[in-house]
Each structure stands twice: as structure tokens, then as C-alpha cells.
Amino acid sequence: MAHFRKDFLWGGAVAANQVEGGYNEGGKGLSVTDITTAGSLESPRYLTYTLDGKDGKVAGMFASSLPKGAKGKIFDNEYYPNHVAIDFYHHYKEDIKMFADMGFKVFRTSIAWTRIFPTGEEDKPNQEGLDFYRRVFEELKKNGIEPLVTISHYEDPLALGEKYNDWQDRKMIDLYVKYATTLFKEYKDLVKYWLTFNEINSSLMFLKLVGDGKVSDADYQKAYQKLHHQFVASAKAVVAGHKINPDFMIGNMIAGSVYYPGTPDPKDALAARYEEELSQLYCADAQAKGEYPSFAKRLWDEHNVHLKIEDGDLEVMKEGKVDMYTFSYYMSNMVTTHDVGEKAKGNFAAGAKNPYLEYSEWGWSTDPDGLQLYLEKMYDRYGIPMMVVENGLGAVDKLEDGTVHDDYRIDYLRKHIKAMDKAVEHGVDLLAYTTWGCIDCVSAGTGQMSKRYGFIYVDRDDKGEGTLKRLPKDSYYWYQKVIASNGDEL
Ligand code: BG6
């Protein structure tokens, strides 16, 4: 018998920019993702812009920033996969029906800030945008599915990115709080579960993984200052949300990973711990404990970071602690001070390759024990309910006779569900599991469609060709049984 609670929320997750399309419909403004090209494992995605009358592009993903003074621009000769994505904007009813047939209890999606405030600075929200999400949430409720909403998932308004230099300006705090408060008021009777920022720790975690891997002190200064503004914004939103509806459960969202020492050398144990402090605990403490950790000063000093903290910031962080700890989990990492042969690759994969683990085509390890370890460790540290809000295997699927025999995906998910079950048996209060990309969508890291995660196949390729037809894969029927049996039948 599995140990999940009776009202366990089984479901799936996506993000607005990776599924919706309709990038210029319904009064929507441009988001950073709308000027982001497609890439692959070998070649990065680019943000395209114009600066001093000249066109240019800079490698970036996960809402990276443009060079100072640049204006985002859509080029005629580039392909932007998020413009149409899988056209959830027009297919949401059909998709929700398929989720409901699978037995979903919860569906995680995000709101595109630019559908609500096209440039981020309007006084009044865009009614068409508000109406769209109201229709989506009502459709979910009608189908017995609880919405779980990420307020900001890697898609700031482009206009804010250009003007305020990727959260370097404190003005972003008020603009974000205005946006979040608008959502809380508008959907207070439809949405109970909210997440403030997707993978907030990515600003630190991906620093070394993007571009040439060289990170200057100025880059660290920027990342820490951005995070400080986001911590304050998140905390203010939590406080405001609880006033609007005291039943709201508002969570953080961390890109979760564990860090193993690569050898028994104590120096490796220390290096692994330090990596965990930087990549996980710094942000997790700020939002779940409401304060900077004891090791923050060491982290700042290492890179001559001087954080601008204003009066009241630390108090509001304390007041606006999150109600639940939510995270994505795909893989673990290995850290060593020794020379290693092969390195792990991919946007999440840092350090050395772990000989005990298998790696996907995109270089991501499969490590369900790491998930159990993470759940048990973090529950012990923070003691608040948890949700696994992303987990899954990105793989190339082969369409055969109108379906996909994705036993590799079933195998991956089965192992991770078993690992969650163990953690629950050991006392972790786990509320939900939403697998990533429950319907195939555009990859955030590479912009590909061919890196598929879904239970539902979408007929669309890396160049934007295809009918957009939806087809259930083998994993669709498997997950249906898992949900119906509350995790007993794996
Ligand atoms: C997380 C993001 O980084 O992982 C998602 O929250 C993303 O937006 C997911 O899609 C999987 O990454 P990728 O690069 O395979 O799409």
C-alpha cells in the first residue's frame, strides 16, 4: 500500500509561455520569451534585439537579460517557438478534458504577466487577459481540477526587462506586487494554491552553466541584488495574498537538486555542501525561514557583493514567509575538487558525471533516491508542507500507429513516485505531485519540441510544422491508473 494522503493532488504542470502561443493576441504585450529563438543541446537559444540601430543577439534562456540600452526585436529570419507553442490559448478546453479523463486533481500553469499588464506599468489590467485565465480556471474547476498558479515563470514583460535591467531596479518590487495583488483579488474564489517565482534560485544556479562558464564579481552582484528584490517582492505578495484570502497557500519554487561529493576526500564533502548552500539553501532559507542564512555573508564576501538592503526589507521577508515548500526535481549533481574525466552537460547538469547513474540524451541524470533525500532533508529543515511541482523525463518520442510507446517515461516516473512514497512513509507532509510538461510543450532550455515530457503527444516539430493534434501516449493510460489507485498501482 502506498502512503500518500487521501486528498493527494496528482496532476501535471506547464508554463504559460511554453504552451499558450497567441503571443500577440488578446491585448498581450511582449514577454522576454517572445524574443527568444529556438536552440538545441549543441546551440544556445538567443535573445534578439536592436542596439544603436544595429541588430544583435545574446545567448540566453530562463529570462536572461538584454545588453544595457538594447530593445528586444523579433527578426524575420529567426524562429521563435513560443509564439505559437502548442496553442493552448485556443485548445485549453480540449486539453483540460484530456487531463480530467486522466484523473488529474491539480493542474499547474502560470500566468503571462503581459496578458494582464502588457508592459508591466499600466494602471489598469487588461480585461481580455483576466477573462482568458478566468475561463481556464473555471474550466478546470468544472472538471474537478484544482488550479496551482505560478505568478512569474521565466517571462517578465519585455518592456520591464529593457527599462529596469533585469530586476536591478527596486521599482520591479512594486510592479510585481501590483500584478500579484491583481491576480489574488481577481481569482480569490477560484485559485487557492499560488507560487511566487518559478525556480527563483536559477539566478545563482545557472550562472556557471550559461555562456562560457566564466562568472565575474559583477555578475554575482547582479544576481544577488536581483534575488534580494525578488525575495522582498515575494514576501510582500505573500502578506497581501493572506489579507485577500487567509486560506491561500502560497509557496516558493526552487529548482531542487542534491549535491554529492565526488570522492571521500573531505574537501569534496565541503565543496558539495558549499554548492548546496549557494544553489539551494540561500534562496530556500530566504523564503521559507524568512531570513538570510548564516553563510550568506561568506557567499557575498567571496565575490565582493554589496547588497543594497533598505529599511523594512528584512522585516517584510520575515513576515512574508511561504506556506509551503515547492520545488522541481529532475536530477542530482556531483561535486569534486579532483580532476574528473567526463562532465555532465545540459542546463541543469553541473560538475562531474556520476558513475552510478544513467543519463538522458540531454545529459540529465536519473536519480530517484536523490528525490527522496531532498524531500526528507528539506522537510526536516523547514517543516512546512511540500509539493513536487515538476519532475519528468525529456525524451525523443517515436509516433507509431497514432501513439507513443513511452515505457522509458513510465519507468522514470514510477521510480520517482516510489521515492516520494518512501519519503511520505518517513514522515514528509507531501501535498502534490505535478509532472513537468504533462502535455508536450516547448523546452525552456533548448526551445525544442522534440524534447518531450508529456502524457499527451502534440503533433508539432522543432521548426513549427505539424497539425497540433493531441494524442494520448502509453504513459497517459498508466498515469490514469496511478491516480485512480492513489499511487498503489505503479
Ligand atoms: C524547469 C522549468 O527548468 O525545467 C521549466 O521550470 C522547464 O520551465 C523544465 O521546461 C524542463 O527544462 P527543459 O529545458 O527540458 O524544458
Short mmCIF file of C-alpha atoms in Angstrom, two decimals, residues 64-445:
data_model
loop_
_atom_site.label_atom_id
_atom_site.label_comp_id
_atom_site.label_asym_id
_atom_site.label_seq_id
_atom_site.Cartn_x
_atom_site.Cartn_y
_atom_site.Cartn_z
CA SER A 64 18.18 36.23 -19.05
CA SER A 65 18.76 39.89 -19.68
CA LEU A 66 19.49 42.04 -22.73
CA PRO A 67 22.59 44.22 -23.02
CA LYS A 68 22.10 47.67 -21.49
CA GLY A 69 20.16 50.00 -23.75
CA ALA A 70 19.04 47.22 -26.12
CA LYS A 71 15.45 46.91 -27.29
CA GLY A 72 14.08 43.44 -27.91
CA LYS A 73 13.24 42.80 -31.55
CA ILE A 74 11.63 39.98 -33.49
CA PHE A 75 13.71 39.13 -36.59
CA ASP A 76 12.04 37.90 -39.81
CA ASN A 77 14.67 35.21 -40.41
CA GLU A 78 14.55 33.64 -36.94
CA TYR A 79 12.17 31.05 -35.50
CA TYR A 80 10.57 31.82 -32.13
CA PRO A 81 8.96 28.62 -30.84
CA ASN A 82 6.98 30.28 -28.03
CA HIS A 83 4.93 32.41 -30.45
CA VAL A 84 2.61 29.51 -31.20
CA ALA A 85 3.95 26.88 -28.77
CA ILE A 86 1.19 24.22 -28.66
CA ASP A 87 -1.56 26.83 -28.98
CA PHE A 88 -3.08 26.06 -25.57
CA TYR A 89 -4.58 29.56 -25.88
CA HIS A 90 -7.11 28.10 -28.33
CA HIS A 91 -7.02 24.42 -27.27
CA TYR A 92 -7.36 24.74 -23.50
CA LYS A 93 -10.82 23.14 -23.30
CA GLU A 94 -9.74 20.07 -25.24
CA ASP A 95 -6.55 19.80 -23.16
CA ILE A 96 -8.33 20.16 -19.83
CA LYS A 97 -10.80 17.48 -20.90
CA MET A 98 -7.87 15.12 -21.53
CA PHE A 99 -6.35 15.97 -18.12
CA ALA A 100 -9.70 15.33 -16.47
CA ASP A 101 -10.03 11.98 -18.23
CA MET A 102 -6.62 11.05 -16.86
CA GLY A 103 -7.99 11.82 -13.40
CA PHE A 104 -5.97 14.97 -12.64
CA LYS A 105 -6.74 16.56 -9.30
CA VAL A 106 -4.48 19.55 -9.91
CA PHE A 107 -3.06 21.41 -12.89
CA ARG A 108 -0.15 23.77 -12.53
CA THR A 109 0.18 26.58 -15.03
CA SER A 110 1.47 30.13 -14.91
CA ILE A 111 0.04 33.47 -15.86
CA ALA A 112 1.73 35.51 -18.55
CA TRP A 113 2.33 38.85 -16.82
CA THR A 114 2.00 40.57 -20.21
CA ARG A 115 -1.57 39.31 -20.70
CA ILE A 116 -2.52 41.18 -17.53
CA PHE A 117 -0.19 44.20 -17.75
CA PRO A 118 1.18 44.32 -21.34
CA THR A 119 4.18 46.48 -20.44
CA GLY A 120 4.03 45.88 -16.69
CA GLU A 121 3.35 49.54 -15.96
CA GLU A 122 -0.28 50.14 -16.92
CA ASP A 123 -2.57 51.44 -14.18
CA LYS A 124 -5.40 49.11 -15.10
CA PRO A 125 -5.14 45.43 -16.03
CA ASN A 126 -6.06 44.18 -19.49
CA GLN A 127 -9.58 42.78 -19.18
CA GLU A 128 -9.15 40.30 -22.04
CA GLY A 129 -6.19 38.75 -20.27
CA LEU A 130 -8.05 38.46 -16.98
CA ASP A 131 -11.01 36.89 -18.80
CA PHE A 132 -8.81 34.31 -20.51
CA TYR A 133 -7.43 32.93 -17.24
CA ARG A 134 -10.86 33.10 -15.61
CA ARG A 135 -12.15 30.84 -18.40
CA VAL A 136 -9.23 28.45 -17.90
CA PHE A 137 -9.68 28.27 -14.12
CA GLU A 138 -13.45 27.83 -14.42
CA GLU A 139 -12.96 25.06 -16.94
CA LEU A 140 -10.55 23.33 -14.54
CA LYS A 141 -12.96 23.65 -11.61
CA LYS A 142 -15.82 22.34 -13.74
CA ASN A 143 -13.67 19.28 -14.35
CA GLY A 144 -12.82 18.82 -10.68
CA ILE A 145 -9.23 20.06 -11.11
CA GLU A 146 -7.60 22.46 -8.66
CA PRO A 147 -5.50 25.19 -10.32
CA LEU A 148 -1.97 25.72 -8.99
CA VAL A 149 -0.73 29.02 -10.35
CA THR A 150 2.81 30.31 -10.81
CA ILE A 151 2.73 34.09 -10.83
CA SER A 152 6.04 34.50 -12.64
CA HIS A 153 7.52 31.70 -14.72
CA TYR A 154 10.54 32.97 -16.67
CA GLU A 155 8.59 35.57 -18.61
CA ASP A 156 8.88 39.11 -17.38
CA PRO A 157 7.38 41.79 -19.59
CA LEU A 158 10.00 42.75 -22.17
CA ALA A 159 9.35 46.45 -21.51
CA LEU A 160 10.32 45.99 -17.85
CA GLY A 161 13.40 43.98 -18.76
CA GLU A 162 14.58 46.78 -21.03
CA LYS A 163 13.82 49.57 -18.61
CA TYR A 164 14.77 48.08 -15.26
CA ASN A 165 17.68 45.90 -16.31
CA ASP A 166 16.53 42.50 -15.11
CA TRP A 167 15.30 43.36 -11.60
CA GLN A 168 18.24 45.63 -10.76
CA ASP A 169 15.81 48.44 -10.03
CA ARG A 170 13.68 48.31 -6.87
CA LYS A 171 10.72 49.60 -8.90
CA MET A 172 10.24 46.00 -10.01
CA ILE A 173 9.10 45.12 -6.49
CA ASP A 174 6.03 47.36 -6.57
CA LEU A 175 5.19 46.42 -10.14
CA TYR A 176 5.30 42.73 -9.25
CA VAL A 177 3.22 43.24 -6.09
CA LYS A 178 0.64 45.21 -8.06
CA TYR A 179 0.45 42.37 -10.59
CA ALA A 180 0.23 39.64 -7.92
CA THR A 181 -2.39 41.56 -5.94
CA THR A 182 -4.49 41.98 -9.08
CA LEU A 183 -4.44 38.21 -9.57
CA PHE A 184 -5.24 37.47 -5.92
CA LYS A 185 -8.26 39.77 -5.98
CA GLU A 186 -9.50 38.59 -9.33
CA TYR A 187 -9.22 34.85 -8.67
CA LYS A 188 -9.61 34.70 -4.89
CA ASP A 189 -12.53 32.25 -5.15
CA LEU A 190 -11.05 30.15 -7.95
CA VAL A 191 -7.42 29.64 -7.02
CA LYS A 192 -6.12 28.55 -3.63
CA TYR A 193 -2.54 27.47 -4.44
CA TRP A 194 -0.02 30.06 -5.69
CA LEU A 195 3.74 30.08 -6.34
CA THR A 196 5.54 33.42 -6.40
CA PHE A 197 8.58 32.87 -8.67
CA ASN A 198 9.47 29.81 -10.68
CA GLU A 199 12.87 28.35 -9.79
CA ILE A 200 13.93 31.54 -8.07
CA ASN A 201 17.36 30.04 -7.35
CA SER A 202 18.09 29.71 -11.07
CA SER A 203 19.74 33.16 -10.98
CA LEU A 204 22.56 31.64 -8.92
CA MET A 205 22.36 28.03 -10.01
CA PHE A 206 22.64 28.69 -13.73
CA LEU A 207 25.28 31.43 -13.54
CA LYS A 208 28.11 29.00 -14.24
CA LEU A 209 26.10 26.89 -16.64
CA VAL A 210 25.14 29.52 -19.18
CA GLY A 211 27.54 31.04 -21.70
CA ASP A 212 31.26 30.33 -21.38
CA GLY A 213 31.07 29.43 -17.67
CA LYS A 214 33.17 32.44 -16.59
CA VAL A 215 31.35 34.43 -13.93
CA SER A 216 32.59 37.85 -12.83
CA ASP A 217 32.00 39.53 -9.48
CA ALA A 218 29.73 41.96 -11.31
CA ASP A 219 27.58 39.01 -12.45
CA TYR A 220 27.29 37.82 -8.86
CA GLN A 221 26.46 41.32 -7.65
CA LYS A 222 23.66 41.48 -10.21
CA ALA A 223 22.32 38.03 -9.37
CA TYR A 224 22.25 38.64 -5.60
CA GLN A 225 20.69 42.08 -5.97
CA LYS A 226 18.01 40.72 -8.30
CA LEU A 227 17.28 37.99 -5.77
CA HIS A 228 17.03 40.45 -2.92
CA HIS A 229 14.40 42.39 -4.84
CA GLN A 230 12.57 39.18 -5.65
CA PHE A 231 12.62 37.98 -2.02
CA VAL A 232 11.09 41.27 -0.90
CA ALA A 233 8.55 41.16 -3.75
CA SER A 234 7.63 37.56 -2.93
CA ALA A 235 7.24 38.32 0.79
CA LYS A 236 5.08 41.38 0.10
CA ALA A 237 2.91 39.29 -2.20
CA VAL A 238 2.51 36.61 0.48
CA VAL A 239 1.43 39.23 3.03
CA ALA A 240 -1.00 40.83 0.55
CA GLY A 241 -2.37 37.43 -0.52
CA HIS A 242 -3.16 36.34 3.01
CA LYS A 243 -5.08 39.57 3.58
CA ILE A 244 -7.18 38.95 0.48
CA ASN A 245 -7.87 35.32 1.30
CA PRO A 246 -6.49 33.79 4.50
CA ASP A 247 -6.98 30.30 3.01
CA PHE A 248 -4.45 30.89 0.25
CA MET A 249 -1.47 28.53 0.31
CA ILE A 250 1.42 30.43 -1.22
CA GLY A 251 4.66 28.66 -1.98
CA ASN A 252 8.19 29.33 -3.13
CA MET A 253 9.52 27.37 -6.07
CA ILE A 254 13.08 26.10 -6.07
CA ALA A 255 14.95 24.23 -8.80
CA GLY A 256 15.72 21.32 -6.48
CA SER A 257 18.83 19.20 -6.63
CA VAL A 258 21.16 17.30 -4.32
CA TYR A 259 24.95 17.56 -4.46
CA TYR A 260 27.09 14.52 -3.81
CA PRO A 261 30.80 14.69 -3.00
CA GLY A 262 32.59 13.05 -5.93
CA THR A 263 35.17 11.27 -3.69
CA PRO A 264 35.59 10.56 0.06
CA ASP A 265 38.05 13.46 0.19
CA PRO A 266 36.70 15.75 2.95
CA LYS A 267 37.43 18.65 0.62
CA ASP A 268 34.81 17.24 -1.75
CA ALA A 269 32.29 17.00 1.09
CA LEU A 270 32.89 20.65 1.86
CA ALA A 271 32.67 21.63 -1.79
CA ALA A 272 29.38 19.74 -2.17
CA ARG A 273 27.97 21.42 0.92
CA TYR A 274 29.02 24.84 -0.36
CA GLU A 275 27.40 24.16 -3.72
CA GLU A 276 24.19 23.23 -1.92
CA GLU A 277 24.32 26.41 0.14
CA LEU A 278 24.76 28.56 -2.93
CA SER A 279 22.34 26.76 -5.23
CA GLN A 280 19.59 25.70 -2.82
CA LEU A 281 19.68 26.85 0.77
CA TYR A 282 20.38 30.54 0.21
CA CYS A 283 17.05 31.06 -1.59
CA ALA A 284 15.16 28.40 0.34
CA ASP A 285 16.06 29.99 3.68
CA ALA A 286 15.20 33.48 2.46
CA GLN A 287 11.67 32.43 1.56
CA ALA A 288 10.89 29.56 3.94
CA LYS A 289 12.67 30.88 7.06
CA GLY A 290 12.19 34.49 6.04
CA GLU A 291 15.82 35.38 6.64
CA TYR A 292 19.25 35.22 5.09
CA PRO A 293 21.24 32.20 6.29
CA SER A 294 24.35 32.36 8.45
CA PHE A 295 26.52 31.53 5.44
CA ALA A 296 25.15 34.40 3.31
CA LYS A 297 27.96 36.73 4.35
CA ARG A 298 30.56 34.21 3.19
CA LEU A 299 28.82 33.92 -0.17
CA TRP A 300 28.65 37.68 -0.63
CA ASP A 301 32.25 38.22 0.52
CA GLU A 302 33.57 35.61 -1.91
CA HIS A 303 32.54 37.88 -4.78
CA ASN A 304 32.71 41.32 -3.19
CA VAL A 305 28.97 41.62 -3.28
CA HIS A 306 27.46 44.63 -1.53
CA LEU A 307 23.77 44.15 -1.24
CA LYS A 308 21.53 47.19 -1.14
CA ILE A 309 19.03 46.39 1.58
CA GLU A 310 16.55 49.10 2.56
CA ASP A 311 14.85 49.68 5.91
CA GLY A 312 11.96 47.30 6.35
CA ASP A 313 13.18 44.74 3.78
CA LEU A 314 14.34 42.18 6.33
CA GLU A 315 11.19 42.64 8.40
CA VAL A 316 8.91 42.03 5.44
CA MET A 317 10.90 38.93 4.47
CA LYS A 318 10.24 37.60 7.95
CA GLU A 319 6.56 38.47 7.75
CA GLY A 320 6.06 37.04 4.26
CA LYS A 321 7.37 33.52 4.75
CA VAL A 322 5.85 30.99 2.36
CA ASP A 323 3.19 28.49 3.49
CA MET A 324 4.61 25.55 1.59
CA TYR A 325 7.90 24.43 0.06
CA THR A 326 7.56 23.57 -3.59
CA PHE A 327 10.27 22.54 -5.99
CA SER A 328 11.17 20.97 -9.31
CA TYR A 329 13.34 17.89 -9.34
CA TYR A 330 14.94 16.30 -12.36
CA MET A 331 18.41 15.14 -11.37
CA SER A 332 21.25 15.23 -8.89
CA ASN A 333 24.73 16.72 -9.27
CA MET A 334 28.19 15.62 -8.22
CA VAL A 335 30.87 17.97 -6.93
CA THR A 336 34.58 17.26 -6.71
CA THR A 337 37.81 19.15 -6.31
CA HIS A 338 39.60 16.45 -8.29
CA ASP A 339 40.21 16.12 -11.97
CA VAL A 340 37.33 14.22 -13.49
CA GLY A 341 37.06 12.57 -16.83
CA GLU A 342 33.61 13.19 -18.14
CA LYS A 343 31.46 16.17 -17.24
CA ALA A 344 27.70 16.26 -17.03
CA LYS A 345 26.05 18.57 -19.54
CA GLY A 346 22.73 20.36 -20.04
CA ASN A 347 21.16 23.42 -18.48
CA PHE A 348 20.73 21.82 -15.06
CA ALA A 349 23.65 19.44 -15.03
CA ALA A 350 26.73 20.66 -13.26
CA GLY A 351 30.06 19.06 -12.36
CA ALA A 352 31.19 15.51 -12.79
CA LYS A 353 29.32 12.55 -14.22
CA ASN A 354 28.11 10.13 -11.56
CA PRO A 355 29.12 6.56 -12.48
CA TYR A 356 26.17 5.11 -10.54
CA LEU A 357 23.55 6.93 -12.56
CA GLU A 358 22.14 6.82 -16.06
CA TYR A 359 21.95 9.95 -18.21
CA SER A 360 19.31 11.09 -20.70
CA GLU A 361 20.00 12.19 -24.26
CA TRP A 362 20.20 15.74 -22.90
CA GLY A 363 22.77 14.74 -20.28
CA TRP A 364 20.44 14.77 -17.26
CA SER A 365 20.89 12.03 -14.68
CA THR A 366 18.05 9.86 -13.39
CA ASP A 367 18.25 9.74 -9.59
CA PRO A 368 15.04 8.91 -7.70
CA ASP A 369 16.98 8.35 -4.45
CA GLY A 370 18.07 11.96 -4.75
CA LEU A 371 14.41 12.98 -4.73
CA GLN A 372 13.77 11.02 -1.53
CA LEU A 373 16.88 12.54 0.03
CA TYR A 374 15.81 16.05 -0.98
CA LEU A 375 12.28 15.67 0.39
CA GLU A 376 13.46 14.27 3.71
CA LYS A 377 16.23 16.84 4.11
CA MET A 378 14.14 19.89 3.25
CA TYR A 379 11.12 18.80 5.27
CA ASP A 380 13.38 18.34 8.24
CA ARG A 381 14.88 21.81 7.69
CA TYR A 382 11.70 23.81 7.08
CA GLY A 383 8.85 21.70 8.49
CA ILE A 384 6.19 23.04 6.12
CA PRO A 385 4.07 21.03 3.65
CA MET A 386 5.80 20.25 0.38
CA MET A 387 4.87 19.79 -3.26
CA VAL A 388 6.90 18.31 -6.09
CA VAL A 389 5.73 20.67 -8.83
CA GLU A 390 7.98 19.46 -11.66
CA ASN A 391 9.57 16.13 -12.43
CA GLY A 392 9.86 14.17 -15.63
CA LEU A 393 11.93 12.82 -18.47
CA GLY A 394 12.61 14.82 -21.61
CA ALA A 395 13.00 12.32 -24.44
CA VAL A 396 12.58 11.90 -28.18
CA ASP A 397 9.31 10.08 -28.79
CA LYS A 398 8.50 7.95 -31.82
CA LEU A 399 4.95 8.13 -33.10
CA GLU A 400 3.76 4.65 -34.11
CA ASP A 401 0.20 3.99 -35.29
CA GLY A 402 -1.06 7.17 -33.69
CA THR A 403 0.53 6.63 -30.29
CA VAL A 404 3.86 6.57 -28.45
CA HIS A 405 5.13 3.55 -26.51
CA ASP A 406 7.00 5.52 -23.87
CA ASP A 407 7.93 2.81 -21.39
CA TYR A 408 11.14 4.79 -20.63
CA ARG A 409 8.99 7.68 -19.33
CA ILE A 410 6.78 5.34 -17.30
CA ASP A 411 9.89 3.78 -15.83
CA TYR A 412 11.33 7.18 -14.84
CA LEU A 413 8.09 8.40 -13.26
CA ARG A 414 7.41 5.09 -11.48
CA LYS A 415 10.82 5.24 -9.77
CA HIS A 416 10.26 8.83 -8.66
CA ILE A 417 6.77 8.11 -7.33
CA LYS A 418 8.22 5.21 -5.31
CA ALA A 419 10.85 7.57 -3.93
CA MET A 420 8.18 10.11 -2.92
CA ASP A 421 6.19 7.34 -1.28
CA LYS A 422 9.21 6.38 0.84
CA ALA A 423 9.67 9.98 1.94
CA VAL A 424 5.99 10.19 2.86
CA GLU A 425 6.30 6.94 4.81
CA HIS A 426 9.20 8.55 6.65
CA GLY A 427 7.04 11.49 7.71
CA VAL A 428 7.24 14.11 4.95
CA ASP A 429 3.99 16.04 4.55
CA LEU A 430 3.64 15.91 0.75
CA LEU A 431 0.58 17.59 -0.76
CA ALA A 432 1.01 17.25 -4.50
CA TYR A 433 2.90 15.86 -7.47
CA THR A 434 2.68 17.64 -10.81
CA THR A 435 4.84 16.07 -13.51
CA TRP A 436 6.50 18.51 -15.86
CA GLY A 437 5.12 19.07 -19.34
CA CYS A 438 2.11 16.77 -18.83
CA ILE A 439 1.30 17.70 -22.41
CA ASP A 440 4.26 18.11 -24.80
CA CYS A 441 5.44 21.71 -24.88
CA VAL A 442 8.36 23.92 -25.89
CA SER A 443 11.52 23.18 -23.90
CA ALA A 444 12.61 26.15 -21.79
CA GLY A 445 16.29 25.25 -22.02
#
